[in-house]
Amino acid sequence: MPQTNSRDGLCRLSSYLEELEAMELKKFKLYLGTATEMGEGRIPWGRMETAGPLEMAQLLVAYCGVGEAWLLALSIFDRINRKDLWERGQREDLVRVSSPDGPSSLGSQSACSLEVFPGTLRKDPQETYRDHVRRKFRLMEDRNARLGECVNLSHRYTRLLLVKEHSNPRWAQQKLLDTGWGHARTVGHQASLIQLETLFEPDEERPEPPRTVVLQGAAGMGKSMLVHKVMLDWADGRLFQDRFDYLFYINCREMNQSAPERSAQDLISSCWPEPSAPLHELLRVPERLLFIIDGFDELKPSFHDPQGPWCPCWEDKRPTELLLSSLIRKKLLPGLSLLITTRPTALEKLHRWLEHPRHVEILGFSEAERKEYFYKYFYNAEQASQVFTFVRDNEPLFTLCFVPLVCWVVCTCLKQQLEEGGLLRQTSRTTTAVYMLYLLSLMQPKPGSPTLQALPNQKGLCSLAAHGLWNQKILFEEQDLRKHGLDGADVSSFLNMNIFQKDINCEKFYSFIHLSFQEFFAAMYYILDGGDSRSNPDQNLTRLLTEYGFSETSFLALTVRFLFGLLNEETRSYLEKTLCWKVSPRIKVELLEWIQSRALSVGSTLQQGSLELLGCLYEIQEEEFIQQALSHFQVVVVSHITTKMEHMVASFCVKHCRSALVLHLHGTAYSADEEDRTKGTSGPQTLSAQLPERNILPDAYSEQLATALSTNPNLVELALNHNALGGRGVKLLCQGLRHSNCKLQNLRLKRCQVSSSACQDLSAALTASKSLMRMDLSGNGLGLPGMQLLCEGLRHPHCRLQMIQLRKCQLEAGACQEMALVLSINQHLVELDLSGNALGDTGLRLLCEGLRHLACRLRILWLKICHLTAAACEDLASTLTVNQSLMELDLSLNDLGDPGVLLLCEGLRHPQCKLQTLRLDSCGLTAKACEDLSSVLGLNQTLTELYLTNNALGNTGVRLLCRRLIHPGCKLRVLWLFGINLNKMTHRRLAALRGTKPYLDIGC
């Protein structure tokens, strides 16, 4: 029998067995044991008992031959009630094409690329194609050659978190991390999880189903595996059945190597399993077709801006670049749908070709999915539990595993070490360390050899990687390899060590096992001493850094991160002593000089690309280097920190930031790193802006920030808005606040999940700190218990706080009594913000008792959206006649109405009133209120700013105000009237008033 028939028969049989559940496979073995006992091809039970699907297929073919194995398997499928497999198998004609000569060679066990054999029955074209897609995508070849097996995609695939994103590319660029490990971010809005099934469904934003979906994700996020799963699920009838009749998969790597000219007809025919595709039937309804374009970012530069006329007809041949561009731009077959995968780096180029696409981003694995992946990778549940526990206890490593490729690397290394009788020996905290670990696992000595296998011609390998990176080339021909001094022996070694792989669909081409590994070796090219990178102007380090510029969307981002990581002293020493690779001593100096030049160019403020720079510094893991790098920045602003890993990166680096005066670490609206909060749901969901207490950040985050407070006496402002600190995190942070070296003046903890119990620690910090003057606790559910604890500190004689913001802290009337007591004692407090709390008229009455106290020194009071009515204005008016320190009062968005203003004006007219700014935006006022306010403007000599935006004052009311504003005794300098419909005559009055009083700011 020809070798190819044996191989195809083995893989075909294996693909069927992979579809069996564990109990079904056990039954299959029992029936098989009974059947073979009666014949000559008996398979020993000891070998069958522990065999997986592939091993069972190998045993069947080895003992029975391909033909007999196939017939035997079909009969058992029928006996275990898997009629679907039996019926599908009847259409296979392996018996006819197999040799009757018994056992066949198993020399090619890992070859799993399946071809379609003509069936004995004529089938519906769609069913023919579905069978082909099942065979092509059901089995995936594991990258680890030591395993030497194919894996069922459905059994290995682990659900990824997908989030529906804003479609504006400029917004996307601001919120994306680098090409390496970034999760999605949100900028002032909530993002929504989306399920695979609803990618092409309409939603609230778009009533029509999207025709184009862009699936973006960083390196190793599982984009290709996801679309492979889409193909398989469609073929199995589980996905898009009512939406698409056919799905066609286009690999951009293959497009790079395809014929110079092709037509859409050629493209579809290349996907079809038979020589002649029913094109007219396929293209009859283009709206029922989905083209999956996988790896847009991997296309050669010539694809990004093709020149020439579009390809309007599916039969016309055009340059391949124009053909693909015509498809994506909908110049060709405009009715079809597209699913395009790309790295963020190519997003802007792609977006130029699209109209109104839906953007979906892969966030990687949640914690629950990480666990699931480990259990799927290790068939043995005991091993899976042992390994998962080990990795989970190494928090930085476990956090890195949100990236599916890192998960695979870690599992691969652990499996190898388990087979050697141990467990992970290195502590891997960074991405670079994980990749180094994998590289070393590939170089492990063979049995009987005491030393590591040497990596042949590492200079040529790294040079090839860097050259490909600059030219955006990932498939290499033999002539490319020879240009970099790589011969057949080198290539063979790289293939055996699993650094290279032969492209399955392009036999003459080689590639690194993943693009990120090419980036890893490209980084090595720049650190190895003796290379030609120093003399080559196109590929020296200066050009690399200049091109990169710490841009979060640069195609060089991951390479530069690896570059920093490889310069870690421990890693450098290992490379030199163990592998005999000499690292250039000048690289670190050049990096520091580059960062210093960047600092000078931005005025000592680190903001643009700050998370990117911190990510690079985290990789190097050296305190002294990080201190030197950050010593040039006085202001550090890191925005859109989303994941737990990013929080750890930021806190680790700022711990070593000893020169910063201002430090802002802003989180975002959700954390995809946490336990999945969407199990058992279907359809899109909104991710909660307030995470459960169990989803708080790890202690290490707050501990490192506390260290920054205690070691940097220059730090005067710390903003941690939207960081899920929780009670434990606040306690740790307060330890730093109480340290004698801490000189912090301004602390912002807006929406940080500060619990009511955490207020006890904050209270203690207020009494201990001699420098803290401003605090923002807005957006935390403190409630009355938290307010009581906090006010204990505010009343303490050592408290020096001057401003406190408590917006939306779930406070009610009872909290006002506590604050009133503070106002009657604390003479340092001059600004209080209670906006967004349901204080009500009762609460305000209690607060006014404190405001009227002789010891009260409050100057600014914000009471926006506090459920106040006209009745509250009576207490405020009496307060204004007594309190001579209050200068600014905000009552916006309270239903005061005209009666409330009438009462308030009694206080404003009082000679003891010293109020300077009054905000009454959206308070339900009419022209009647303007009569009372006009009377005040002529008498009150301190009121200089009045805000009346979004009130129904009308032309009559505004004219009343204008008459009073002309009066020379009126001291008003700001009057805002936005959101009021005024006629031309009123606008002329206002224009004339501006001419009379040019200093008057009238907003309308």
Coordinates of N, CA and C in Angstrom, one line a residue, residues 399 611 614 618 638 640-654 665-668 670-671 673-674 691 695-698 700-702 704-705 720-725 752:
T399 N -0.5 35.0 35.8 CA -1.2 36.1 35.2 C -0.8 36.2 33.7
L611 N 2.7 53.1 29.5 CA 2.5 51.7 29.8 C 3.4 50.8 29.0
L614 N 6.9 51.1 30.6 CA 6.9 50.3 31.9 C 6.9 48.8 31.6
Y618 N 9.7 46.4 33.0 CA 9.4 45.2 33.9 C 10.1 44.0 33.4
V638 N 0.0 57.0 33.7 CA -0.3 55.7 33.0 C -1.8 55.5 33.0
H640 N -5.5 53.8 31.2 CA -6.1 52.6 30.7 C -5.4 51.3 31.1
I641 N -5.0 51.2 32.4 CA -4.5 49.9 32.9 C -5.7 49.0 33.1
T642 N -5.7 47.9 32.4 CA -6.9 47.0 32.4 C -6.7 45.7 33.2
T643 N -5.6 45.0 32.8 CA -5.5 43.6 33.4 C -4.7 43.6 34.7
K644 N -4.8 42.5 35.3 CA -4.0 42.3 36.5 C -2.5 42.4 36.2
M645 N -2.1 41.8 35.1 CA -0.7 41.9 34.7 C -0.2 43.3 34.5
E646 N -1.0 44.1 33.8 CA -0.6 45.5 33.6 C -0.5 46.3 34.9
H647 N -1.4 46.0 35.9 CA -1.3 46.6 37.2 C 0.0 46.2 37.9
M648 N 0.3 44.9 37.8 CA 1.6 44.4 38.4 C 2.8 45.1 37.7
V649 N 2.8 45.2 36.4 CA 3.9 45.9 35.7 C 4.0 47.3 36.2
A650 N 2.9 48.0 36.3 CA 2.9 49.5 36.6 C 3.4 49.6 38.1
S651 N 2.9 48.8 39.0 CA 3.3 49.0 40.4 C 4.7 48.6 40.6
F652 N 5.2 47.5 39.9 CA 6.6 47.1 40.1 C 7.5 48.2 39.7
C653 N 7.2 48.9 38.6 CA 8.1 49.9 38.1 C 8.1 51.2 38.9
V654 N 6.9 51.6 39.3 CA 6.8 52.9 40.1 C 7.4 52.7 41.5
L665 N -2.0 56.5 38.1 CA -2.2 55.1 37.5 C -3.7 54.9 37.4
H666 N -4.2 55.1 36.1 CA -5.7 55.1 35.9 C -6.1 53.7 35.3
G667 N -7.0 53.0 36.0 CA -7.5 51.8 35.5 C -8.6 52.0 34.5
T668 N -9.3 51.0 34.1 CA -10.4 51.1 33.2 C -11.7 50.5 33.7
Y670 N -13.2 47.6 33.3 CA -13.4 46.2 33.6 C -12.1 45.5 33.7
S671 N -12.1 44.3 34.2 CA -10.9 43.5 34.3 C -11.2 42.1 33.7
D673 N -9.1 39.8 33.4 CA -8.3 38.8 34.0 C -8.9 38.0 35.1
E674 N -10.1 38.4 35.5 CA -10.7 37.8 36.7 C -11.5 36.6 36.3
L691 N -16.4 46.1 40.1 CA -16.2 44.7 40.2 C -16.5 44.2 41.6
N695 N -12.8 40.3 43.2 CA -12.0 40.6 42.0 C -11.0 41.7 42.3
I696 N -10.6 41.9 43.5 CA -9.7 43.0 43.8 C -8.3 42.6 43.3
L697 N -7.5 43.6 43.2 CA -6.1 43.4 42.8 C -5.3 42.7 43.8
P698 N -4.2 42.0 43.4 CA -3.4 41.2 44.4 C -2.7 42.2 45.4
A700 N 0.3 42.4 46.2 CA 1.6 42.9 45.8 C 1.4 44.2 45.1
Y701 N 0.3 44.5 44.5 CA 0.1 45.8 43.8 C 0.1 46.9 44.9
S702 N -0.7 46.8 45.9 CA -0.7 47.8 47.0 C 0.5 47.9 47.8
Q704 N 3.6 47.4 46.7 CA 4.6 48.1 45.9 C 4.3 49.6 45.9
L705 N 3.0 49.9 45.8 CA 2.7 51.4 45.9 C 3.0 51.9 47.3
L720 N -5.0 57.0 41.9 CA -5.2 55.6 41.5 C -6.6 55.3 41.1
N721 N -7.2 56.2 40.3 CA -8.6 56.1 39.9 C -8.9 54.8 39.2
H722 N -9.9 54.2 39.6 CA -10.5 53.0 39.0 C -9.5 51.8 39.1
N723 N -8.8 51.7 40.3 CA -8.0 50.5 40.6 C -8.8 49.7 41.7
A724 N -9.0 48.5 41.5 CA -9.8 47.7 42.4 C -8.9 47.3 43.6
L725 N -8.7 48.2 44.5 CA -7.9 48.0 45.7 C -8.6 47.1 46.7
C752 N -12.3 52.9 43.5 CA -11.3 51.9 43.8 C -11.8 50.8 44.7

